[in-house]
Amino acid sequence: MLIIIDSNEQDLPSPSLFNRMNVDKIWLLHLFPRFKAWQYKEKLSSVLKQEVKIEILNPKNLVDFEHLKKNLLDFIASVPSLLKISDSSLSEYLTIHGLNMWWTSGVVEATPYKQDLLQNLYYLSAIYHAIQELKMTAVWFQVKNKSLEKDLIQMLDNAKIKYYQGSKSHQRTGIISYAKRWKLLRLTVFLTMHLTSSILFKLLSPKWLNTQNSKTIPKFIHLFYTFYPFTINIKDSLPEIKIYGCLPSVLSKNLGGEAYYLCYISPKSILHPMRLIKDMRNFWEKNIRLIPMEIFISLWDIIHVFLSPTRYFKYFNLRKDINYRKAFKIEGIDLFHTFDECIKNSLLGDDAWENLLHYHAFRKFALNYGEKTFHIFYYLEFHSWEVALLLGVKDADKSIPLIGLQQSAPNPTLLSFFFSPIMFKNKSDRYPLPDLILCSGKLYRELLLSYGINSDQVEVIGHIIGQYLNQLPYSNELKRKKRNEINLPNNRKICLVPCSIDMSLTEGIMYLLEDVVDKLPEVLFLIKGHPDSPIKVLLDKYNLNSKENVKATEHNIATLLPLSDYFISTSTSVSQEALWLGLPQVNLDIGGLPQANPLHLVSNLIVDVETQGDLIKFFLNTEKYGIPKNKRALFIEETKIDPCHKILNIVISKFHK
């Protein structure tokens, strides 16, 4: 029998089931998080009365991840040619209120932490190969993802496999669960919030743009996209603008004009109007030219975004099409329910509202101030709202240079950063791109060029605010001094362990450390929790709070990294920073998808650790796990020219001669 689990809260099959079926061996496939397979095996063994062998299957040994990823990307790129709706191409059919909602769909974005396409295909492929290779005739499963459940049942039915299902963990009750189902109530709340904020900001915001003398200053706007409170905020009563560093001041000083920040405000922030208004006024008083996006969205646009029936009509008409139901098969695996859920959310969910609001705001800005704008900068991750921003600007004024600044360190699972070359072959209907993409290192440029993106559109500039770029490792004397300042010992090696925002992954870290720390008393394990994921409960659960060589810390990563000797993590961009400082490191491969570390973009650059035994091997032979320093320039270019001035030179040569 094959047992399939995709959840933290796992049920156990009834022991009587195994007795009735005379099961003598169980294969266990724990999809996410994988480290839970060992715990589940122990629980299952404890309730079985007869001798039954249990063997854990690792999806990594069943599925060729790179092959699967390429097939998925090629398939996504081919979907518009597979589906013709009412004699229209999919792009034409899904252009709603002026916005091409195919290009802003979650299918095209496909990044795992927002959509389920990649992981569901990976999990179903692992199940398919396990059934085929082991000649399974019976399956017991419990999964929390509704679309995965439906596609799995469909697969088992088609293969005529007998199956048994545990409790449906996704069917929860409670106020939050019911509120999510009350879509009409959610729609009403969001509509009211955006109408209120639009009126409020139109009344309160300084008239920054209207006070300029447009006759004497042909261009005066350097526009930067921001997102309150995540990339622009008030910290200790002072404005904090992330990502762009000194770029706004460098551009305005050398080209004239001023920096303006067109800001999308988180819907949750609108629920706290007094705090929001206080922060906005703080920006304005400090002469930060922050303009809430709602100022450029008319009340009619807001009503139309939330209440127009067109998107609903288009989606339900799409579902009626006979070809739609048959369109989503990849290598024999039917993912109809996974793709359908993604398309439905893209047209009818929160992302649809957000994308349409971005489209209307930037279109209106470009119509009104296009000829007064030097350029528009935004941070680039190829998300759906970025496409809406691009299309809004270009629909109004194609002459405004749009510049995407690479923000994150993508890993091989971050599909929004990966494309099939098919995406760019159709010149009349190709994926929208900015006029210029600024990358931190040549690895990313080569990756983008491999898709067929024009080489003139991609430049390497280093990293604007990487605090490690010019920092040499501390001398022993300075390291001792710095450690003393924050009460860290000097008689031990320090291993920095940053946790994940995903509590399942953080628990996996604790699970691996539980028995390892006792075997390494000479190492202090410095555990840095994620701001949005408290770790005390997990430290207690795995008895790490009582360990003499384990310490939780609230100091920031920038302070801790230069004081550390080793670095272990799971799926974090901080791995690049540890590489920059030359720290020996490994990746804790404990989640669902493999290759989730940014360093996995270079084959065999970082070693994966899945067991406590392998983690101990790392500490006993750390010199074997050092990564050559010359590899760091692949990710972040070492440049003698300040990156902001390098950007200045590039934009002058391309757009402002």
XYZ file of C-alpha atoms in Angstrom:
657
model
C 0.000 0.000 0.000
C 1.096 3.550 -0.762
C 0.369 6.223 1.868
C 0.420 9.841 0.669
C 0.535 12.795 3.056
C 0.600 16.531 2.350
C -0.020 18.208 5.661
C 1.372 18.973 9.095
C -1.720 17.676 10.880
C -1.727 14.037 9.801
C -4.295 11.357 10.520
C -3.344 7.706 10.663
C -5.124 5.001 8.688
C -7.108 2.596 10.816
C -5.000 -0.483 11.704
C -7.998 -2.610 10.752
C -7.569 -1.417 7.158
C -4.172 -3.088 6.950
C -5.536 -6.259 8.569
C -8.413 -6.521 6.081
C -6.085 -6.041 3.115
C -3.266 -8.265 4.439
C -0.755 -5.456 3.951
C 2.818 -6.588 4.576
C 4.619 -3.477 3.330
C 3.822 0.240 3.289
C 5.494 2.843 1.103
C 5.233 6.304 2.653
C 5.322 9.389 0.424
C 5.265 12.557 2.556
C 5.051 15.415 0.067
C 5.441 18.467 2.314
C 7.307 19.009 4.535
C 9.482 15.995 3.737
C 11.171 15.790 7.142
C 7.783 14.883 8.662
C 8.013 11.475 6.978
C 10.267 10.221 9.787
C 7.864 11.393 12.488
C 4.881 9.928 10.650
C 6.669 6.601 10.235
C 7.224 6.397 14.004
C 3.556 7.191 14.730
C 2.361 4.650 12.191
C 4.668 1.926 13.520
C 3.349 2.479 17.038
C -0.266 1.648 16.096
C 0.382 -1.331 13.821
C -0.130 -4.635 15.610
C 1.401 -6.937 13.028
C 4.864 -6.778 11.506
C 4.616 -4.402 8.561
C 7.673 -2.977 6.873
C 7.485 0.797 6.243
C 9.710 2.368 3.608
C 9.943 6.133 3.037
C 9.923 7.341 -0.557
C 11.700 10.578 -1.455
C 10.011 12.503 -4.316
C 13.475 13.679 -5.415
C 14.297 10.084 -6.373
C 11.098 9.726 -8.383
C 10.987 12.970 -10.377
C 13.528 14.755 -12.573
C 12.830 18.272 -11.314
C 14.603 20.176 -14.111
C 12.842 18.144 -16.798
C 9.486 18.675 -15.099
C 10.066 22.422 -14.720
C 10.981 22.822 -18.392
C 7.882 20.894 -19.448
C 5.663 23.070 -17.265
C 7.169 26.308 -18.605
C 6.800 25.128 -22.210
C 3.220 24.081 -21.515
C 2.297 27.452 -19.956
C 3.744 29.244 -22.977
C 1.701 27.040 -25.322
C -1.665 27.431 -23.546
C -2.813 30.414 -25.690
C -2.297 28.345 -28.848
C -4.148 25.383 -27.324
C -7.235 27.386 -26.389
C -9.324 29.400 -28.819
C -12.451 30.866 -27.247
C -15.253 32.125 -29.505
C -12.774 32.487 -32.396
C -10.546 34.686 -30.208
C -7.068 33.992 -28.920
C -6.835 33.570 -25.162
C -5.080 36.949 -24.831
C -7.849 38.668 -26.775
C -10.602 36.880 -24.891
C -9.114 37.701 -21.474
C -8.483 41.382 -22.183
C -10.929 42.887 -19.698
C -11.388 46.611 -18.978
C -8.312 47.227 -21.149
C -6.036 44.846 -19.212
C -4.742 41.608 -20.729
C -5.592 39.283 -17.846
C -3.896 36.293 -19.431
C -0.496 37.930 -18.990
C -1.438 38.949 -15.419
C -2.772 35.479 -14.599
C -1.356 33.223 -11.931
C -0.736 30.632 -14.645
C 1.891 32.862 -16.256
C 3.289 34.029 -12.900
C 3.319 30.452 -11.537
C 5.495 31.208 -8.515
C 5.007 28.498 -5.839
C 4.279 30.637 -2.796
C 1.333 32.237 -4.649
C 0.173 29.453 -6.991
C 0.036 25.652 -6.800
C 0.983 24.728 -10.373
C 4.599 23.660 -9.860
C 4.185 21.811 -6.576
C 0.990 20.019 -7.629
C 2.613 18.823 -10.853
C 5.710 17.746 -8.901
C 3.671 15.898 -6.265
C 1.360 14.207 -8.778
C 4.369 13.185 -10.873
C 5.977 11.601 -7.806
C 2.746 9.734 -7.018
C 2.354 8.632 -10.635
C 5.897 7.243 -10.806
C 5.564 5.549 -7.399
C 2.378 3.782 -8.515
C 3.909 2.740 -11.839
C 7.305 1.604 -10.559
C 6.025 -0.179 -7.440
C 2.885 -1.536 -9.144
C 0.623 -0.201 -6.426
C -2.963 -1.471 -6.267
C -4.148 0.503 -3.223
C -3.555 4.009 -1.897
C -4.459 5.803 1.329
C -4.045 9.581 1.237
C -4.660 12.787 3.129
C -3.933 16.110 1.433
C -4.878 19.641 2.427
C -4.902 21.264 -1.016
C -8.339 21.010 -2.649
C -7.168 21.131 -6.255
C -4.415 18.589 -5.544
C -7.013 16.322 -3.947
C -9.332 16.522 -6.967
C -6.549 15.929 -9.485
C -5.211 13.026 -7.406
C -8.631 11.356 -7.218
C -8.998 11.821 -10.959
C -5.590 10.177 -11.505
C -6.454 7.223 -9.252
C -9.856 6.749 -10.883
C -8.318 6.766 -14.364
C -5.708 4.210 -13.267
C -8.414 2.097 -11.541
C -6.482 2.216 -8.263
C -8.458 1.471 -5.099
C -8.068 4.378 -2.697
C -8.994 5.396 0.833
C -9.040 8.974 2.053
C -8.245 10.463 5.442
C -10.109 13.454 6.847
C -10.270 16.502 4.613
C -8.006 18.902 6.480
C -8.918 21.811 4.192
C -12.544 21.734 5.395
C -12.122 23.844 8.500
C -14.685 25.768 10.461
C -14.494 29.018 12.339
C -14.943 32.733 11.800
C -11.946 33.134 9.452
C -13.000 30.175 7.330
C -16.553 31.430 7.001
C -15.374 34.980 6.251
C -13.298 33.688 3.340
C -16.382 32.005 1.922
C -18.487 35.147 2.214
C -17.157 36.568 -1.024
C -19.900 39.145 -1.294
C -18.992 40.499 2.142
C -15.281 40.593 1.218
C -16.078 42.378 -2.002
C -18.183 44.952 -0.155
C -15.481 45.555 2.452
C -12.694 45.984 -0.137
C -14.852 48.199 -2.335
C -15.705 50.443 0.622
C -12.064 50.582 1.728
C -10.775 51.642 -1.681
C -13.547 54.180 -2.251
C -12.880 55.707 1.167
C -9.105 55.819 0.734
C -9.437 57.316 -2.755
C -11.606 60.168 -1.474
C -9.452 60.626 1.620
C -6.130 60.881 -0.215
C -7.511 63.126 -2.932
C -8.439 65.557 -0.148
C -5.349 65.231 2.067
C -2.384 64.648 -0.242
C -0.153 67.597 -1.140
C -0.522 68.655 -4.760
C 3.095 67.778 -5.523
C 2.676 67.413 -9.257
C 0.368 70.384 -9.801
C 2.793 72.897 -8.258
C 5.524 72.390 -10.872
C 6.057 74.981 -13.596
C 5.712 72.684 -16.584
C 6.632 75.425 -19.085
C 10.108 75.953 -17.682
C 10.786 72.346 -16.641
C 9.992 69.944 -19.531
C 10.695 66.871 -17.394
C 10.705 66.916 -13.617
C 9.529 63.466 -12.460
C 11.693 60.488 -11.519
C 8.972 58.008 -10.546
C 9.598 55.084 -8.197
C 7.022 52.439 -7.372
C 6.704 51.570 -3.680
C 4.481 49.419 -1.479
C 3.447 50.662 1.972
C 4.333 49.420 4.567
C 6.740 46.866 3.065
C 9.128 48.872 0.891
C 8.382 52.321 2.284
C 7.547 52.888 5.925
C 8.088 54.960 9.049
C 10.675 53.505 11.421
C 11.561 55.268 14.661
C 9.659 58.340 13.401
C 11.856 58.527 10.282
C 11.013 57.614 6.668
C 12.530 54.331 5.514
C 12.669 53.718 1.748
C 13.992 50.279 0.865
C 15.351 48.811 -2.381
C 16.321 52.015 -4.229
C 19.062 53.242 -1.879
C 20.620 56.521 -3.049
C 19.415 56.086 -6.646
C 16.626 58.721 -6.429
C 19.020 61.421 -5.208
C 21.712 60.490 -7.773
C 19.234 60.747 -10.651
C 17.630 64.014 -9.527
C 21.013 65.623 -8.797
C 22.419 64.806 -12.234
C 19.329 65.027 -14.436
C 17.311 67.637 -12.558
C 13.781 67.179 -11.283
C 12.679 65.365 -8.131
C 12.010 61.819 -6.981
C 8.336 60.894 -6.609
C 7.051 57.691 -5.062
C 3.806 56.300 -6.450
C 2.689 54.051 -3.636
C 0.391 51.054 -3.462
C -1.067 50.854 0.033
C -1.716 47.461 1.568
C -5.465 46.847 2.053
C -4.745 45.850 5.656
C -3.215 49.285 6.247
C -6.408 50.953 5.046
C -8.193 49.196 7.921
C -6.133 51.386 10.297
C -6.827 54.859 8.866
C -5.466 56.943 11.757
C -2.074 55.226 11.741
C -1.993 55.380 7.943
C -2.756 59.113 7.815
C -0.169 59.770 10.527
C 2.520 57.937 8.549
C 1.564 59.657 5.289
C 1.818 63.079 6.925
C 5.174 62.099 8.377
C 6.421 61.382 4.849
C 5.044 64.648 3.516
C 6.485 66.709 6.382
C 9.924 65.200 5.650
C 9.495 66.318 2.015
C 9.191 62.743 0.735
C 7.031 63.121 -2.363
C 4.889 60.094 -1.734
C 1.706 59.850 -3.804
C -0.877 57.190 -2.888
C -1.857 55.248 -5.991
C -5.558 55.840 -5.263
C -5.178 59.474 -6.319
C -4.984 58.311 -9.939
C -7.924 55.919 -9.691
C -11.353 57.447 -10.252
C -14.336 56.420 -8.163
C -15.904 55.020 -11.327
C -12.793 52.877 -11.978
C -12.983 51.457 -8.453
C -16.678 50.629 -8.780
C -16.041 49.076 -12.182
C -13.146 46.960 -10.870
C -15.189 45.484 -8.045
C -18.715 45.329 -9.457
C -18.426 44.766 -13.207
C -19.820 41.308 -14.127
C -17.550 40.961 -17.174
C -14.851 38.905 -15.444
C -17.449 36.476 -14.062
C -19.095 36.112 -17.457
C -15.732 35.466 -19.124
C -14.704 32.828 -16.567
C -17.962 30.874 -16.599
C -18.090 31.033 -20.389
C -14.524 29.689 -20.421
C -15.545 26.743 -18.252
C -18.312 25.817 -20.680
C -15.846 25.402 -23.529
C -15.214 21.715 -24.193
C -11.548 22.330 -25.039
C -10.942 24.068 -21.702
C -11.719 20.894 -19.761
C -9.231 18.891 -21.840
C -6.443 21.444 -22.130
C -4.332 20.919 -19.007
C -2.546 17.587 -19.428
C 1.229 17.475 -18.991
C 3.032 14.198 -19.740
C -0.135 12.201 -19.109
C -1.008 13.974 -15.851
C -4.290 15.885 -15.903
C -4.082 19.089 -13.817
C -7.445 20.528 -14.785
C -8.521 21.376 -11.230
C -5.149 22.946 -10.378
C -5.134 25.168 -13.475
C -8.835 25.975 -13.196
C -8.469 27.142 -9.588
C -5.511 29.313 -10.596
C -7.386 30.888 -13.525
C -10.495 31.449 -11.399
C -8.486 33.255 -8.723
C -6.697 35.313 -11.392
C -10.005 36.539 -12.818
C -12.216 36.680 -9.725
C -9.914 36.790 -6.690
C -8.000 39.469 -4.800
C -5.141 39.478 -7.325
C -7.578 40.487 -10.069
C -8.643 43.572 -8.092
C -5.033 44.483 -7.311
C -3.919 44.099 -10.928
C -6.795 46.158 -12.336
C -6.168 48.941 -9.804
C -2.478 49.040 -10.786
C -3.426 49.162 -14.452
C -5.855 52.080 -14.027
C -3.549 54.064 -11.701
C -0.456 53.876 -13.901
C -2.424 54.428 -17.086
C -3.951 57.605 -15.621
C -0.552 58.792 -14.358
C 1.019 58.246 -17.796
C -1.845 60.044 -19.548
C -1.501 63.082 -17.282
C 2.260 63.277 -16.709
C 3.927 61.098 -19.335
C 5.714 63.936 -21.099
C 6.999 65.272 -17.759
C 8.447 61.923 -16.636
C 12.090 60.929 -17.090
C 11.455 57.257 -16.341
C 9.580 54.884 -14.032
C 11.492 52.481 -11.787
C 9.977 49.457 -10.076
C 11.409 46.367 -8.405
C 11.339 43.375 -10.685
C 10.268 39.825 -9.850
C 7.953 39.256 -12.863
C 4.820 39.227 -10.720
C 1.355 39.802 -12.146
C 0.989 43.340 -10.762
C 4.194 44.305 -12.604
C 2.584 43.297 -15.899
C -0.470 45.415 -15.024
C 1.812 48.381 -14.267
C 3.676 47.948 -17.580
C 0.528 47.607 -19.652
C -1.085 50.609 -17.958
C 1.868 52.875 -18.737
C 2.443 51.647 -22.292
C -1.263 51.808 -23.192
C -1.150 55.519 -22.352
C 2.364 56.593 -23.387
C 4.849 54.242 -25.031
C 7.645 56.814 -24.791
C 8.107 56.608 -20.993
C 11.134 54.406 -20.179
C 10.149 51.613 -17.780
C 13.029 50.164 -15.772
C 12.816 47.002 -13.675
C 15.362 46.673 -10.869
C 15.954 43.078 -9.786
C 14.965 42.936 -6.147
C 15.232 39.355 -4.998
C 17.618 36.442 -5.369
C 15.502 33.919 -7.287
C 15.906 30.204 -6.760
C 15.056 27.512 -9.351
C 11.536 27.061 -7.937
C 10.612 30.746 -8.315
C 8.920 30.231 -11.671
C 7.975 33.879 -12.136
C 11.666 34.426 -12.993
C 11.785 31.576 -15.528
C 10.284 31.487 -19.018
C 10.041 29.254 -22.029
C 11.540 30.930 -25.128
C 8.115 30.379 -26.720
C 6.889 33.326 -24.619
C 8.898 35.770 -26.736
C 8.614 34.263 -30.229
C 5.221 35.758 -31.073
C 6.031 39.421 -31.713
C 2.372 40.465 -31.829
C 1.477 38.833 -28.502
C 4.507 38.333 -26.293
C 5.014 38.584 -22.557
C 5.291 42.301 -21.607
C 8.742 43.410 -20.468
C 10.168 46.720 -19.240
C 12.404 48.725 -21.552
C 15.375 47.937 -19.327
C 16.083 45.189 -16.792
C 18.836 45.856 -14.249
C 20.375 42.671 -12.815
C 22.687 42.233 -9.857
C 24.970 39.693 -11.575
C 25.859 38.155 -14.926
C 24.233 34.833 -14.016
C 20.792 36.468 -14.115
C 21.555 38.313 -17.344
C 22.599 35.089 -19.046
C 19.449 33.419 -17.738
C 17.216 36.148 -19.180
C 19.028 36.158 -22.518
C 18.562 32.379 -22.775
C 14.795 32.963 -23.013
C 15.240 35.123 -26.101
C 15.096 38.533 -24.412
C 17.008 41.188 -26.369
C 20.517 41.742 -24.980
C 20.035 45.537 -25.194
C 17.256 45.237 -22.606
C 19.377 43.646 -19.860
C 22.271 45.270 -17.966
C 24.330 44.148 -14.962
C 24.802 46.804 -12.277
C 25.658 44.972 -9.046
C 23.556 45.530 -5.954
C 22.416 48.989 -4.862
C 22.177 48.368 -1.133
C 24.237 45.222 -0.537
C 26.050 46.061 2.696
C 28.508 43.176 2.183
C 29.907 44.283 -1.170
C 32.809 46.280 0.203
C 33.115 44.515 3.536
C 36.108 42.315 4.220
C 35.903 39.545 6.838
C 36.605 40.855 10.329
C 40.037 40.331 11.824
C 40.069 38.037 14.873
C 40.570 41.031 17.147
C 37.681 43.004 15.645
C 35.425 39.939 15.682
C 36.118 39.453 19.408
C 35.319 43.098 20.077
C 32.071 43.011 18.085
C 30.975 39.778 19.753
C 31.557 41.266 23.190
C 29.369 44.238 22.284
C 26.332 41.995 21.786
C 27.179 39.381 24.449
C 28.304 36.570 22.170
C 31.039 34.189 23.373
C 34.540 34.217 21.922
C 35.414 30.679 23.034
C 33.063 29.014 20.551
C 32.499 28.853 16.849
C 29.163 30.402 15.893
C 26.724 28.888 13.432
C 24.053 31.337 12.277
C 20.673 29.709 11.616
C 18.062 32.044 10.075
C 14.514 30.707 10.212
C 11.871 30.792 7.497
C 8.606 32.714 7.301
C 7.082 29.272 6.631
C 6.632 27.648 10.041
C 6.774 24.160 8.507
C 10.292 24.850 7.242
C 11.305 26.425 10.547
C 10.091 23.304 12.341
C 12.223 21.239 9.980
C 15.265 23.261 11.029
C 14.503 22.606 14.712
C 13.963 18.903 14.014
C 17.407 18.571 12.408
C 19.084 20.532 15.208
C 17.433 18.662 18.101
C 20.026 15.889 18.432
C 22.854 17.558 16.520
C 23.563 20.355 19.019
C 24.414 17.897 21.828
C 27.115 16.339 19.658
C 28.723 19.732 18.949
C 29.232 21.523 22.296
C 32.032 23.620 20.785
C 29.537 25.335 18.445
C 27.014 28.002 19.476
C 23.873 27.736 17.355
C 22.567 31.265 16.983
C 18.942 31.047 15.855
C 17.456 34.103 14.188
C 13.662 33.976 13.992
C 11.710 35.475 11.110
C 9.866 38.693 12.138
C 6.515 37.240 11.029
C 6.969 33.758 12.523
C 7.600 33.445 16.294
C 9.837 30.492 17.138
C 9.528 30.088 20.933
C 6.928 27.312 20.684
C 9.159 25.312 18.345
C 12.256 25.882 20.485
C 10.312 24.430 23.415
C 8.858 21.552 21.371
C 12.311 20.355 20.321
C 13.947 21.092 23.711
C 16.340 23.614 22.212
C 15.626 26.325 24.784
C 17.271 24.157 27.424
C 20.455 23.579 25.420
C 23.501 25.442 26.678
C 24.888 25.967 23.161
C 21.671 27.259 21.563
C 20.672 30.911 21.673
C 17.791 32.773 20.050
C 18.676 36.277 18.884
C 16.851 39.376 17.688
C 19.898 41.116 16.230
C 19.673 41.729 12.505
C 21.349 39.523 9.925
C 23.747 42.282 8.848
C 25.159 42.408 12.387
C 25.361 38.644 12.884
C 26.789 37.373 9.599
C 30.303 38.893 9.932
C 30.510 37.459 13.469
C 29.617 33.930 12.380
C 31.822 31.011 11.366
C 29.219 28.789 9.699
C 25.842 29.255 8.068
C 22.961 26.807 7.627
C 19.578 27.722 6.203
C 16.676 26.645 4.080
C 15.596 28.511 0.953
C 16.854 31.964 1.897
C 18.484 34.743 -0.098
C 20.826 35.296 2.867
C 22.797 32.360 1.445
C 24.191 34.803 -1.111
C 25.349 37.135 1.638
C 27.000 34.244 3.483
C 28.730 33.350 0.213
C 29.979 36.927 -0.068
C 31.611 36.666 3.355
C 33.102 33.259 2.577
C 31.212 31.307 5.263
C 31.045 27.504 4.918
C 27.366 26.659 4.443
C 24.847 23.967 3.533
C 21.213 24.073 2.488
C 18.714 22.245 4.708
C 16.581 20.481 2.102
C 13.481 19.769 4.187
C 10.562 21.352 2.328
C 8.477 20.040 -0.537
C 10.152 21.249 -3.718
C 13.876 20.642 -4.274
C 16.429 23.263 -5.360
C 14.826 26.020 -3.314
C 18.044 27.877 -2.457
C 19.248 30.799 -4.656
C 22.676 29.146 -4.898
C 21.061 26.165 -6.648
C 21.069 28.253 -9.832
C 24.674 27.081 -10.232
C 24.892 23.306 -10.389
C 26.632 21.638 -7.414
C 27.521 24.972 -5.812
C 25.857 24.224 -2.469
C 25.347 20.874 -0.748
C 21.885 19.786 0.398
C 21.421 18.236 3.839
C 18.325 16.167 4.645
C 19.314 14.178 7.751
C 20.907 14.825 11.116
C 23.800 12.538 10.168
C 24.598 14.591 7.086
C 24.434 17.802 9.123
C 26.990 16.439 11.596
C 29.271 15.538 8.660
C 29.183 19.189 7.637
C 30.435 20.398 11.014
C 33.148 17.744 11.155
C 34.461 18.708 7.698
C 33.478 22.343 7.162
C 36.567 23.032 5.043
C 35.053 20.792 2.347
C 31.925 22.944 2.182
C 33.521 26.270 1.403
C 32.372 27.843 -1.860
C 35.063 29.510 -4.012
C 34.843 33.271 -3.630
C 35.078 33.798 -7.367
C 31.562 32.325 -7.628
C 30.039 35.259 -5.770
C 30.466 37.577 -8.767
C 27.994 35.380 -10.658
C 25.243 36.612 -8.345
C 26.414 40.126 -7.473
C 28.888 41.842 -9.765
C 31.916 43.344 -8.104
C 32.186 46.792 -9.628
C 34.436 49.754 -8.884
C 31.694 52.111 -10.022
C 28.954 52.821 -7.510
C 25.860 50.917 -8.791
C 23.671 54.032 -8.610
C 26.063 56.011 -10.799
C 26.335 53.032 -13.126
C 22.538 53.120 -13.506
C 22.741 56.868 -14.153
C 25.221 56.312 -16.990
C 23.082 53.541 -18.487
C 19.795 55.487 -18.461
C 21.498 58.570 -19.934
C 23.002 56.548 -22.779
C 19.759 54.700 -23.521
C 17.018 57.240 -22.838
C 18.304 60.756 -22.108
C 21.048 61.608 -24.608
